[in-house]
Each structure stands twice: as structure tokens, then as C-alpha cells.
C-alpha positions as a printed NumPy array, in Angstrom:
array([[ -1.154, -12.073,  -5.361],
       [ -2.059, -14.208,  -3.149],
       [ -2.888, -18.025,  -3.184],
       [ -5.499, -18.811,  -0.499],
       [ -9.176, -20.95 ,  -0.415],
       [-11.477, -20.655,  -3.176],
       [-15.268, -19.677,  -1.892],
       [-17.489, -20.554,  -3.599],
       [-20.151, -18.354,  -5.325],
       [-23.56 , -16.158,  -3.531],
       [-24.683, -14.977,  -5.874],
       [-27.811, -13.837,  -3.795],
       [-25.76 , -12.506,  -1.41 ],
       [-24.099, -10.569,  -3.656],
       [-27.225,  -8.708,  -5.293],
       [-27.752,  -7.589,  -1.646],
       [-24.454,  -6.307,  -1.117],
       [-24.81 ,  -4.421,  -4.438],
       [-27.996,  -2.373,  -2.911],
       [-26.836,  -1.342,   0.397],
       [-23.983,   0.061,   0.247],
       [-23.743,   4.204,   0.444],
       [-19.931,   5.004,   2.214],
       [-21.257,   5.436,   5.206],
       [-21.598,   2.362,   6.862],
       [-19.665,   1.702,  10.446],
       [-15.428,   1.683,   9.775],
       [-15.82 ,   2.663,   6.145],
       [-13.176,   4.891,   5.255],
       [-13.886,   8.438,   4.041],
       [-10.617,   9.551,   2.873],
       [ -9.084,   6.055,   1.626],
       [-10.194,   4.372,  -1.738],
       [-12.067,   1.548,  -1.208],
       [-14.731,  -0.493,  -3.403],
       [-18.567,   0.685,  -3.103],
       [-19.238,  -3.197,  -2.377],
       [-17.347,  -6.888,  -2.266],
       [-13.727,  -8.016,  -1.489],
       [-10.789,  -6.276,  -2.872],
       [ -7.082,  -6.991,  -2.806],
       [ -3.794,  -5.47 ,  -4.476],
       [ -3.39 ,  -2.606,  -6.445],
       [ -2.445,  -3.61 ,  -9.758],
       [ -2.128,  -1.647, -12.85 ],
       [ -0.994,   1.834, -11.741],
       [ -0.808,   4.048, -14.686],
       [ -0.732,   7.712, -15.107],
       [ -2.517,   8.56 , -18.528],
       [ -4.611,  12.015, -20.299],
       [ -4.212,  14.052, -16.858],
       [ -6.163,  10.599, -15.743],
       [ -4.604,   8.969, -12.129],
       [ -5.686,   4.603, -12.903],
       [ -6.167,   2.523, -10.279],
       [ -7.029,  -1.3  , -11.292],
       [ -6.49 ,  -3.888,  -7.94 ],
       [ -7.63 ,  -7.566,  -7.195],
       [-11.624,  -7.195,  -7.07 ],
       [-14.392, -10.254,  -6.606],
       [-17.978,  -8.814,  -8.05 ],
       [-19.904, -11.891,  -6.146],
       [-18.607, -11.666,  -2.655],
       [-17.265,  -9.428,  -0.084],
       [-14.692, -12.992,   0.056],
       [-11.601, -13.228,  -2.048],
       [-12.978, -14.897,  -4.787],
       [-13.371, -15.288,  -8.596],
       [-10.912, -12.717,  -9.284],
       [-11.495,  -9.603, -11.953],
       [ -9.933,  -6.232, -11.555],
       [-12.004,  -3.464, -10.867],
       [-11.013,   0.435, -12.256],
       [-11.215,   3.438, -10.534],
       [ -9.516,   6.964, -11.308],
       [ -8.719,  10.506, -10.207],
       [ -7.399,  12.91 , -11.379],
       [ -5.596,  14.349,  -8.11 ],
       [ -4.635,  10.525,  -6.005],
       [ -7.507,  11.805,  -3.496],
       [-11.047,  11.628,  -4.951],
       [-11.661,   8.98 ,  -6.932],
       [-14.858,   7.554,  -9.09 ],
       [-15.588,   3.61 ,  -9.654],
       [-15.521,   2.781, -13.091],
       [-16.773,  -0.725, -14.338],
       [-14.738,  -4.207, -14.093],
       [-11.965,  -4.13 , -16.49 ],
       [-10.88 ,  -7.836, -16.891],
       [-13.472, -10.182, -16.353],
       [-12.517, -14.136, -15.219],
       [-13.066, -16.103, -17.674],
       [-13.117, -20.384, -19.157],
       [-11.457, -20.843, -15.388],
       [ -9.029, -18.553, -15.198],
       [ -8.433, -15.599, -13.049],
       [ -6.887, -12.429, -13.324],
       [ -4.641, -11.667, -10.764],
       [ -1.968,  -8.827,  -9.791],
       [  0.096,  -7.563, -13.008],
       [  1.091,  -4.41 , -14.45 ],
       [ -0.677,  -1.548, -16.748],
       [  1.602,   0.488, -19.303],
       [  0.485,   3.066, -22.332],
       [  2.633,   1.711, -24.587],
       [  3.555,   5.23 , -27.019],
       [  4.989,   4.194, -29.67 ],
       [  2.599,   1.172, -30.235],
       [  5.349,  -1.287, -30.214],
       [  2.83 ,  -4.123, -29.403],
       [  0.76 ,  -2.78 , -32.54 ],
       [ -2.918,  -2.644, -30.698],
       [ -2.594,   0.602, -31.607],
       [ -5.615,   2.111, -34.112],
       [ -5.476,   5.323, -35.71 ],
       [ -3.082,   6.854, -34.202],
       [ -4.368,   5.56 , -30.618],
       [ -1.538,   4.584, -28.641],
       [ -2.764,   1.51 , -26.136],
       [ -3.312,   0.704, -23.018],
       [ -1.961,  -3.073, -21.976],
       [ -2.052,  -4.399, -18.976],
       [  0.404,  -7.517, -18.508],
       [ -1.659, -10.815, -15.331],
       [ -1.093, -13.221, -14.042],
       [ -3.065, -15.871, -15.796],
       [ -3.606, -18.147, -12.464],
       [ -5.548, -21.443, -13.266],
       [ -6.343, -23.016,  -8.796],
       [ -3.621, -25.291,  -8.132],
       [ -2.276, -25.747, -11.88 ],
       [ -0.677, -22.882, -13.304],
       [  0.014, -19.22 , -13.202],
       [  1.121, -17.673, -16.544],
       [  1.676, -13.718, -17.704],
       [ -0.815, -12.844, -20.186],
       [ -1.916,  -9.775, -21.739],
       [ -4.492,  -7.598, -22.241],
       [ -4.704,  -3.753, -24.418],
       [ -7.963,  -1.285, -24.323],
       [ -8.145,   2.136, -26.76 ],
       [-10.62 ,   3.405, -24.423],
       [ -7.848,   4.518, -21.38 ],
       [ -8.806,   1.44 , -20.07 ],
       [-12.82 ,   1.184, -19.724],
       [-13.01 ,  -1.669, -22.014],
       [-10.274,  -4.54 , -22.432],
       [ -9.604,  -7.2  , -24.987],
       [ -7.144,  -9.766, -24.427],
       [ -4.257, -11.005, -26.768],
       [ -5.454, -14.191, -28.521],
       [ -2.293, -15.55 , -28.38 ],
       [ -1.935, -15.767, -24.244],
       [ -0.191, -16.478, -22.313],
       [  2.535, -14.275, -23.163],
       [  5.149, -16.76 , -20.58 ],
       [  4.344, -20.005, -19.184],
       [  7.612, -21.842, -17.795],
       [  4.819, -24.663, -15.941],
       [  4.914, -23.492, -12.984],
       [  1.976, -23.176, -10.177],
       [  3.904, -19.625,  -8.348],
       [  5.135, -17.764, -10.472],
       [  3.275, -14.464, -11.091],
       [  2.767, -10.108, -10.317],
       [  4.065,  -8.967, -13.364],
       [  6.187,  -5.193, -13.391],
       [  6.091,  -4.027, -16.834],
       [  8.381,  -0.493, -17.093],
       [ 10.206,   1.196, -20.12 ],
       [ 13.872,   0.948, -20.188],
       [ 14.652,   4.248, -21.643],
       [ 19.022,   3.308, -21.831],
       [ 18.466,  -0.579, -23.606],
       [ 14.976,   0.402, -25.447],
       [ 13.073,  -2.711, -24.322],
       [ 10.513,  -3.323, -21.733],
       [ 11.47 ,  -4.912, -18.475],
       [  9.331,  -7.21 , -16.829],
       [ 10.204,  -7.942, -13.721],
       [  8.21 , -11.826, -12.122],
       [  8.128, -13.325,  -8.012],
       [  9.133, -17.262,  -8.217],
       [  7.128, -17.457,  -5.163],
       [  8.261, -20.219,  -3.514],
       [ 12.336, -19.727,  -4.187],
       [ 12.466, -16.772,  -3.383],
       [ 13.377, -15.081,  -6.456],
       [ 12.616, -11.996,  -8.813],
       [ 13.518, -13.399, -12.259],
       [ 14.105, -10.11 , -15.147],
       [ 13.059, -10.825, -18.873],
       [ 13.393,  -7.799, -21.622],
       [ 10.652,  -7.409, -24.643],
       [ 10.489,  -5.493, -27.368],
       [  7.155,  -6.005, -28.051],
       [  5.426,  -6.777, -24.825],
       [  4.646, -10.675, -26.251],
       [  8.115, -11.848, -26.88 ],
       [ 10.166, -12.547, -23.448],
       [ 13.356, -12.79 , -23.067],
       [ 15.067, -14.412, -19.396],
       [ 18.259, -11.439, -18.029],
       [ 18.808, -12.183, -14.854],
       [ 17.835, -13.145, -10.975],
       [ 17.82 , -11.591,  -7.653],
       [ 17.132, -13.36 ,  -4.408],
       [ 16.717, -15.342,  -2.115],
       [ 17.983, -12.589,   0.523],
       [ 16.404, -11.36 ,   3.438],
       [ 13.646, -11.815,   4.293],
       [ 12.599, -15.59 ,   3.339],
       [ 10.544, -16.895,   5.441],
       [  7.313, -16.356,   3.624],
       [  6.373, -16.679,  -0.568],
       [  7.758, -13.76 ,  -2.575],
       [  5.384, -11.533,  -3.988],
       [  4.728,  -8.661,  -5.803],
       [  7.798,  -6.89 ,  -6.817],
       [  8.15 ,  -3.156,  -7.667],
       [ 11.113,  -1.49 ,  -9.359],
       [ 11.676,   2.04 ,  -9.786],
       [ 14.003,   5.205,  -9.906],
       [ 13.826,   7.048,  -7.088],
       [ 15.727,  10.621,  -6.404],
       [ 18.168,  11.281,  -3.499],
       [ 16.432,  13.572,  -0.618],
       [ 18.793,  16.784,  -0.636],
       [ 19.937,  15.883,  -4.462],
       [ 16.983,  15.617,  -6.53 ],
       [ 19.005,  15.041, -10.221],
       [ 20.488,  11.693,  -8.309],
       [ 19.084,   8.551,  -8.634],
       [ 18.951,   5.247,  -6.647],
       [ 16.648,   1.548,  -8.176],
       [ 14.272,   0.625,  -5.462],
       [ 13.177,  -2.73 ,  -5.14 ],
       [ 10.158,  -3.423,  -2.483],
       [  8.453,  -6.893,  -2.743],
       [  5.759,  -8.942,  -0.453],
       [  5.984, -11.694,   1.291],
       [  2.798, -13.12 ,   3.074],
       [  1.914, -10.242,   5.596],
       [  4.344,  -8.332,   5.394],
       [  7.125,  -6.145,   2.684],
       [ 10.338,  -5.183,   2.461],
       [ 13.131,  -3.539,   0.099],
       [ 16.157,  -3.023,  -1.102],
       [ 17.787,  -0.12 ,  -2.199],
       [ 20.714,  -0.026,  -5.151],
       [ 21.264,  -0.09 ,  -9.015],
       [ 19.528,  -1.213, -12.202],
       [ 20.95 ,  -1.79 , -15.781],
       [ 18.813,  -2.831, -17.506],
       [ 20.039,  -6.558, -17.343],
       [ 20.153,  -7.12 , -13.554],
       [ 19.478,  -6.015,  -9.16 ],
       [ 22.619,  -5.006,  -7.407],
       [ 21.793,  -3.706,  -3.453],
       [ 23.636,  -1.442,  -1.577],
       [ 22.146,  -1.765,   1.409],
       [ 23.764,  -4.504,   4.609],
       [ 22.59 ,  -7.763,   3.598],
       [ 21.861,  -8.537,   7.338],
       [ 19.392,  -5.88 ,   8.008],
       [ 15.361,  -6.436,   6.782],
       [ 14.456,  -2.816,   6.229],
       [ 10.756,  -2.54 ,   5.773],
       [  8.746,   0.22 ,   3.716],
       [  6.212,  -0.212,   6.892],
       [  6.113,  -1.399,   9.841],
       [  2.249,  -2.309,  10.612],
       [  0.444,  -5.146,  10.285],
       [ -1.866,  -3.695,   7.726],
       [  0.197,  -2.698,   4.611],
       [  0.895,  -4.962,   1.573],
       [  1.601,  -5.107,  -1.962],
       [  2.654,  -2.017,  -2.675],
       [  3.739,  -0.867,  -5.924],
       [  4.796,   1.83 ,  -7.963],
       [  3.221,   4.215, -10.416],
       [  3.37 ,   3.935, -14.119],
       [  4.563,   6.595, -16.511],
       [  3.943,   9.92 , -14.053],
       [  4.743,  13.348, -15.388],
       [  8.24 ,  14.241, -15.026],
       [  7.648,  16.852, -12.028],
       [  5.625,  14.553,  -9.989],
       [  7.498,  12.321,  -7.315],
       [  7.557,   8.526,  -7.51 ],
       [  4.337,   7.631,  -5.845],
       [  2.991,   4.087,  -4.332],
       [ -0.333,   3.256,  -3.058],
       [ -0.401,  -0.239,  -1.142],
       [ -3.028,  -3.194,   0.468],
       [ -4.569,  -2.578,   3.906],
       [ -5.068,  -5.743,   5.048],
       [ -3.189,  -8.998,   6.278],
       [ -3.71 , -11.966,   5.022],
       [ -3.851, -13.452,   7.892],
       [ -6.632, -12.072,   8.604],
       [ -8.528, -10.637,   5.535],
       [-11.63 , -12.207,   4.858],
       [-12.514, -12.326,   8.862],
       [-12.869,  -8.301,   9.711],
       [-15.967,  -6.913,  10.327],
       [-16.522,  -4.817,   7.174],
       [-19.501,  -4.414,   5.305],
       [-20.093,  -4.797,   2.276],
       [-16.658,  -3.979,   1.475],
       [-13.508,  -5.898,   2.359],
       [-10.667,  -3.832,   2.264],
       [ -8.729,  -0.641,   0.777],
       [ -6.14 ,   1.009,  -0.577],
       [ -3.633,   3.013,   1.228],
       [ -2.713,   6.611,   0.803],
       [ -0.536,   7.503,  -2.181],
       [  2.838,   8.119,  -0.729],
       [  5.898,   9.83 ,  -2.733],
       [  9.094,   7.807,  -2.379],
       [ 13.03 ,   8.951,  -1.979],
       [ 15.857,   7.465,  -0.601],
       [ 18.589,   9.37 ,   1.68 ],
       [ 21.434,   7.563,   3.447],
       [ 21.444,   7.043,   7.159],
       [ 24.493,   4.784,   8.667],
       [ 25.873,   3.79 ,   5.167],
       [ 22.799,   2.377,   3.934],
       [ 20.234,   3.415,   2.137],
       [ 16.523,   3.721,   3.689],
       [ 13.447,   4.223,   1.54 ],
       [ 11.429,   8.103,   2.715],
       [  8.108,   7.987,   2.571],
       [  5.605,  11.141,   2.239],
       [  2.354,  11.382,   2.229],
       [  1.112,  13.117,  -1.449],
       [  1.078,  16.893,  -1.447],
       [ -2.983,  16.532,  -3.024],
       [ -3.652,  15.199,   0.9  ],
       [ -3.768,  18.609,   2.169],
       [ -7.466,  19.685,  -0.176],
       [ -8.956,  17.544,   2.234],
       [ -8.03 ,  19.442,   5.493],
       [-10.688,  21.409,   7.089],
       [-10.239,  24.371,   9.347],
       [ -6.704,  24.305,  11.492],
       [ -6.633,  23.643,  14.959],
       [ -3.604,  24.338,  16.486],
       [ -3.543,  23.003,  20.329],
       [ -0.242,  24.852,  22.533],
       [  2.495,  23.193,  23.75 ],
       [  2.249,  21.053,  26.602],
       [  4.475,  19.57 ,  29.152],
       [  3.577,  16.433,  31.485],
       [  5.107,  14.162,  34.282],
       [  3.732,  11.038,  34.767],
       [ -0.001,  12.33 ,  33.271],
       [ -2.26 ,  12.893,  30.655],
       [ -3.682,  16.041,  28.633],
       [ -7.154,  15.57 ,  27.081],
       [ -7.285,  17.219,  23.666],
       [-10.324,  19.538,  22.766],
       [-10.601,  18.207,  19.134],
       [-12.559,  14.814,  18.88 ],
       [-12.873,  12.613,  15.266],
       [-12.098,   9.845,  13.79 ],
       [-10.864,  10.763,  10.889],
       [ -8.114,  13.551,  11.21 ],
       [ -5.145,  14.426,   9.904],
       [ -2.648,  15.099,  13.754],
       [  0.882,  16.322,  13.467],
       [  3.048,  16.803,  17.559],
       [  6.425,  16.417,  18.47 ],
       [  7.755,  14.524,  21.892],
       [ 10.459,  15.751,  23.195],
       [ 11.323,  13.286,  26.346],
       [ 12.641,  15.702,  29.405],
       [ 14.869,  13.612,  31.338],
       [ 16.691,  10.614,  30.748],
       [ 14.153,   6.609,  30.515],
       [ 10.671,   8.442,  29.446],
       [  8.094,   6.811,  28.166],
       [  5.432,   8.26 ,  26.394],
       [  2.288,   7.765,  24.251],
       [  0.162,   9.459,  22.318],
       [ -4.328,   7.839,  22.067],
       [ -6.231,   8.154,  19.527],
       [ -9.92 ,   6.494,  19.326],
       [ -9.803,   7.189,  23.333],
       [-13.149,   6.696,  25.242],
       [-12.407,   5.762,  28.95 ],
       [ -9.852,   2.803,  29.262],
       [-10.373,   1.562,  25.083],
       [ -7.68 ,   2.788,  22.969],
       [ -5.458,   3.323,  19.98 ],
       [ -1.756,   3.803,  21.9  ],
       [  1.822,   5.331,  19.953],
       [  4.176,   4.699,  22.769],
       [  8.483,   5.875,  22.583],
       [ 10.444,   4.602,  25.385],
       [ 13.396,   7.302,  25.059],
       [ 15.535,   4.545,  27.197],
       [ 15.409,   1.916,  24.727],
       [ 14.48 ,   3.848,  21.683],
       [ 11.98 ,   2.053,  20.679],
       [  8.196,   3.338,  18.9  ],
       [  5.869,   1.009,  19.158],
       [  2.167,   1.167,  18.672],
       [ -0.665,  -0.682,  19.593],
       [ -3.959,  -1.215,  19.727],
       [ -5.105,  -4.287,  21.781],
       [ -6.912,  -1.922,  24.267],
       [ -9.401,  -0.802,  20.823],
       [-12.087,  -2.893,  22.169],
       [-12.24 ,  -5.252,  20.001],
       [-11.005,  -7.679,  17.628],
       [-13.066, -10.337,  18.274],
       [-13.663, -11.563,  14.82 ],
       [-10.197, -13.045,  14.563],
       [ -8.134, -14.622,  16.861],
       [ -4.831, -13.6  ,  14.343],
       [ -5.76 , -10.569,  14.746],
       [ -5.895, -10.14 ,  18.458],
       [ -2.615, -11.513,  18.827],
       [ -1.395,  -9.392,  15.821],
       [ -1.395,  -6.322,  17.79 ],
       [  1.588,  -4.634,  19.155],
       [  4.242,  -3.739,  16.29 ],
       [  7.67 ,  -1.332,  16.607],
       [ 10.715,  -0.177,  15.751],
       [ 13.41 ,   1.159,  16.701],
       [ 14.35 ,   4.603,  15.946],
       [ 16.513,   7.479,  17.161],
       [ 15.683,  11.257,  18.315],
       [ 15.955,  14.343,  15.806],
       [ 17.153,  17.244,  17.612],
       [ 15.858,  15.723,  20.918],
       [ 12.446,  14.656,  19.431],
       [ 10.426,  12.553,  17.489],
       [  7.967,  14.138,  14.844],
       [  4.524,  12.124,  14.325],
       [  2.072,  12.724,  11.37 ],
       [ -0.963,  10.986,  12.47 ],
       [ -3.935,   9.83 ,   9.649],
       [ -6.715,   8.994,  11.233],
       [ -9.916,   7.361,   8.704],
       [-12.675,   5.676,  10.75 ],
       [-11.158,   2.343,  10.35 ],
       [ -7.663,   3.004,   8.763],
       [ -4.519,   4.76 ,  10.915],
       [ -1.712,   5.454,   9.079],
       [  1.301,   7.429,  10.883],
       [  4.888,   9.137,   9.39 ],
       [  7.673,   9.185,  11.767],
       [ 10.772,  11.93 ,  11.591],
       [  9.46 ,  13.336,   8.531],
       [  9.064,   9.615,   6.586],
       [ 12.176,   7.564,   7.488],
       [  9.055,   5.158,   9.133],
       [  5.797,   4.82 ,   8.48 ],
       [  3.297,   2.254,   9.932],
       [ -0.305,   1.231,   9.353],
       [ -2.999,  -0.131,  11.213],
       [ -6.721,  -1.303,  10.732],
       [ -8.8  ,  -0.764,  13.475],
       [-12.35 ,  -1.374,  15.347],
       [-13.198,   1.211,  17.951],
       [-16.505,   2.06 ,  19.244],
       [-18.726,   4.03 ,  17.269],
       [-18.238,   6.502,  20.931],
       [-14.459,   6.431,  20.411],
       [-13.678,   9.676,  19.633],
       [-11.317,  11.094,  21.718],
       [ -7.35 ,  11.858,  21.647],
       [ -4.359,  12.522,  24.442],
       [ -1.189,  13.055,  25.127],
       [  0.555,  10.6  ,  28.243],
       [  3.467,  11.072,  29.992],
       [  3.856,   7.803,  31.105],
       [  6.761,   8.49 ,  34.345],
       [  9.094,  11.225,  33.796],
       [  8.706,  14.691,  32.056],
       [  7.738,  14.712,  28.585],
       [  7.022,  18.123,  26.246],
       [  4.251,  17.698,  23.456],
       [  4.905,  20.682,  20.832],
       [  3.689,  21.778,  17.524],
       [  0.266,  19.842,  17.723],
       [ -1.908,  20.841,  14.791],
       [ -5.219,  19.107,  14.148],
       [ -7.417,  18.646,  10.951],
       [-10.367,  16.942,  10.919],
       [-10.219,  15.394,   6.818],
       [-13.18 ,  15.65 ,   4.588],
       [-15.135,  12.681,   3.227],
       [-14.266,  12.46 ,  -0.731],
       [-17.523,  10.535,  -1.538],
       [-19.302,  13.575,  -1.053]])
């Protein structure tokens, strides 16, 4: 949970915002979750219980900028279509409700359950601005609708200003709860254990390692399957740093984490500018792949993006696995299969080969899924896919066969004047090798959000872009030599709010 400048209350503005929302505003995502109004950031307390996926998240109930952090709440039966619910855990007595975890305490280890009803327990950071961060708990006996804060909070306080974002899960081998916490300024993940969610013992630290350029936040640790061998598992540790994320893969023995990847390379779950604070779901059904959701925005310009009456959205749910490539473990992320239920009629576009030319697709939309393969047919070929096209404005995904670089560029989308930082953060790239002589792309575009999955989830790029209303075109381009674009499939995507 990022700490930024506090903004005063504007109650009149908040009332006007609450009355005006309709989920039809310009730039409003239609198949990504966003709150009806006001500011949101980190997903919190992702947990499955009684047939529902719960999404709690950082929320300002008063304004469309950061401040007055509380936990808002939404639920879904399929991780795709969401129902907004009342605010869950409120800021009180100068203590904001920062990021954290939710668990269903099935064995009532906490003692909060009543009449055989297991409690849902939230573990969160209580934030006192510029003074202290401590770990607190609250419980619910009605599936997360109403919450009671524990009278003896905080349950863990080491008297530090940067000690936050608990991730908690049950270790079935050790028979205790494990909690990860960030010593943010020190670039350390701390591990704690508890039998009852109330009393915590320090186990170990991990770090500093990898990307230490920014403060560490939002740790997440989850066991994930190995691609092609789902009976074998590895532990995935993800974390956030200011405006990006990194991950490690290895083993966790209930006490400490051991990284098995090279420490000379930084591994990112997302190579774009707008994916942050992703965490995985707790207590999913056994047949459900581990799944994470991240916040779509960037702290460098988050308060300034031109959306109203809301700011911030959640990523599409991503299933998680790993595979070994060149001796290191690579995170594989794919969209949850439930997303396919939102597809409208399939449009299949014939293969096309181009030499220093472009092809405009008949499909036009700002709310779609597009799949295609790029095959360079000569050396040193530069090929591109463009969306949100109107004349000389577009968002562009480029593959350079000589350098093996895949890049994405929003500098030509025609907007960005709302923030100098936004304009500086336009082009992102990652070295990606051809697989069977081609690059496979799966592109989701949702009015102001693009999520690009490369080579079946080996890399992902997430971008916010704010095109004009008539930027609805799609085209492919061979910028010099010959390229074949093939396996082209297009679906418009339904609106989840109707």
C-alpha cells in the first residue's frame, strides 16, 4: 500500500460524484472491475468462500483521489461479473485501513466464530500518517458484509513507520498461519507465524535482493503448479516497488523462502507501466488454478489520470504457473477461462503477408479481444499491431526480429497532457524469442486499458491509454521487410455491468 500525499475532504464533490455515475463514461472499462465512483488502489483480502470470490480493495469513500483509506467490497460468482457491496472496514480515529489479507478461519483458531459459523478474518495494516504502521485484525460472521475490529488491536506492532501489507495463509504442514510483511524501506520481507491470528512470532527475513530501487510493498506468496506437470509445485513470491513489480520462484519450508532463480536478472510479472500490487486468492477450490489480480494504475500519475467519477481499476484475473526456461523459473500468466463467456461472435480474419505496407482490419472497436501470430519472413523485420487507430494516432505493439525486442508504445495515442510523468512513461520493451518462428499475441482492449499476453503468457504488458472516442481502428503493419500475420481471431467483449 503506497503512502502518498494526503488530500483534504471534499464532501460536496463526493456527493455529486455519487449521484452522477452510470458506468457509461468515457474511458470507463466495461469488462475490468472499477468502483462506481471515487478512488481505488490495491486489491486486498482476495478470498473464496461459499461459492463467491471476494474482492476487497483500497478505497476513498469521499473523493476521486487518494486518501481516507478504507476497504471497499465486491463479490463475484465467476471472477468476471462483479456486484458492488457496502464499504467493509472503515477508517476511524485517525487510523487508515491499509492493504492486507482475508482468510476464512475454518477451524475457528481465532475464537471469533459463533454457533458453528467460521469467521472471515481480515488482517490489515493500520496506518497513522507519518507516525506508525501496525498489523490489525477484524472479523465478520456474515460473509464480509459487516465487520468487528478486534478490541486488542494491534496484534503486531514493532514501532515502525514503514511496516505493512500483510499476506496471510494457513500452512497445513506446520499447522499454523504464516504472515508475510514488508519492511519497506529496508527491502525485506519478514515471515511470521501464529496459531490463532492474534499472537505472532518472527520466523525469518528475505532480502534485500533483486530490484531495490524503490520501497518494497504488497508481498504475496503462493504455491503454483509447474507447466506440464501439475502434480509438482513451486512457491511464487511477488512484490511491488513504487510503480513496478518483481517475482522470485523457489521453495518455502514453512519458516523461510529460498529463491531458485538467478539473482543477476530481475523477473517481472508485467512489463508495462500499469500493473501493481497484485496478490493471489486465498482458499480457492482444489481444482482452481492459483489466481491473482493487480491494480491498474501507476503512482507516478495515478491521481491525474483523466477519468471521472472514478480512478483506478483491477486487472483481469490471471492464473499462475511456472516453467523452467534456460535454467530459471519463468512465471506463466493466462486469463481465467471464465472470461471467454463474455465473447460475442467470433470474427476470423484471413492471413495476410505484407512488405513495407499495412492492412486495416474490418473489425472496429475499443472493447475487444484480439488473437494473432506474427511471423517475420526475412531477417531484420520490424512488424507491428496497432489498436485505437484513427489516422495518425494509435497504440502500437512492435516486434523487431533483429533485436528480438517486443515493445509497446502509447506515445501516439493522442493524449497524455494531463501528466508530464505519463508522457515520459510511454515505451516499454522486453526481449522475447520467437517460438516456432513466430510471436503469439492475445490483446485485450477495454476503452482505456490494454492487457497484452505474449507467447501463451510468458510475458504480459499492461497499459492505460486514453484515446479519443473515434479511435476504433485496428491494423497490422510490416515496417520494412516481409511479415505474415496469421491465426487472426477477433471478438467484441460484452459489458459486465448490464
